[in-house]
Amino acid sequence: MEIFTLKLSGHLFDNGDLLPTYVDLIRELWVGGYRMVVVTGGGSLARRYIELGKGLGINESLLDMLGISASRLNAQLLASALSDIAYLPIPKDLNETFSAWTTGRLVIVGGFQPGQSTATVAMLVSELLGVRKLIDCANVDAVYTSDPRKDPNAKRLE
């Protein structure tokens, strides 16, 4: 049995045509005997709420909480679409994630705490559960020294 962590970019949840394909793929892998934890990003929903919050003068920690809520909403959407195999409710921290994992159901999480990206959550969950393979379905074409969408000096790593 192969076990891995699947990190889904929030961008996936912005694409109504692509999301059903991922739902079908995850179900097919699960039924085929693969076991995974899925970590979802917040996507444009998170960015929209963070921008609204900035306009209202909300501090960084609370802006992060808005992003975390969006990522958890995406996790809830995915878990609802996979409710026949997914653990519900959505775990909110590492302790809840570990407990959910012990049920043998598909575990889907969003963000955990302010100051922490969902990519970090994926790594922490992998470490906690002893998962040695992490597949990051990011919305980039390669690995860079920093986010090329934000940093014009980002260098592509070969």
GROMACS .gro file of C-alpha atoms in nm, residues 59-69 111-121:
model
   22
   59ASN     CA    1  -0.393   4.284   1.134
   60GLU     CA    2  -0.177   4.013   0.975
   61SER     CA    3  -0.271   3.734   1.218
   62LEU     CA    4  -0.640   3.788   1.160
   63LEU     CA    5  -0.581   3.813   0.783
   64ASP     CA    6  -0.410   3.473   0.807
   65MET     CA    7  -0.718   3.340   0.987
   66LEU     CA    8  -0.931   3.451   0.691
   67GLY     CA    9  -0.701   3.256   0.458
   68ILE     CA   10  -0.713   2.953   0.687
   69SER     CA   11  -1.093   2.965   0.687
  111GLY     CA   12  -0.465   2.554   0.712
  112PHE     CA   13  -0.384   2.521   1.081
  113GLN     CA   14  -0.245   2.843   1.230
  114PRO     CA   15  -0.148   3.200   1.142
  115GLY     CA   16   0.196   3.247   0.989
  116GLN     CA   17   0.195   2.899   0.838
  117SER     CA   18   0.132   2.818   0.473
  118THR     CA   19  -0.067   2.514   0.368
  119ALA     CA   20   0.256   2.387   0.208
  120THR     CA   21   0.404   2.389   0.560
  121VAL     CA   22   0.093   2.210   0.688
   0.00000   0.00000   0.00000
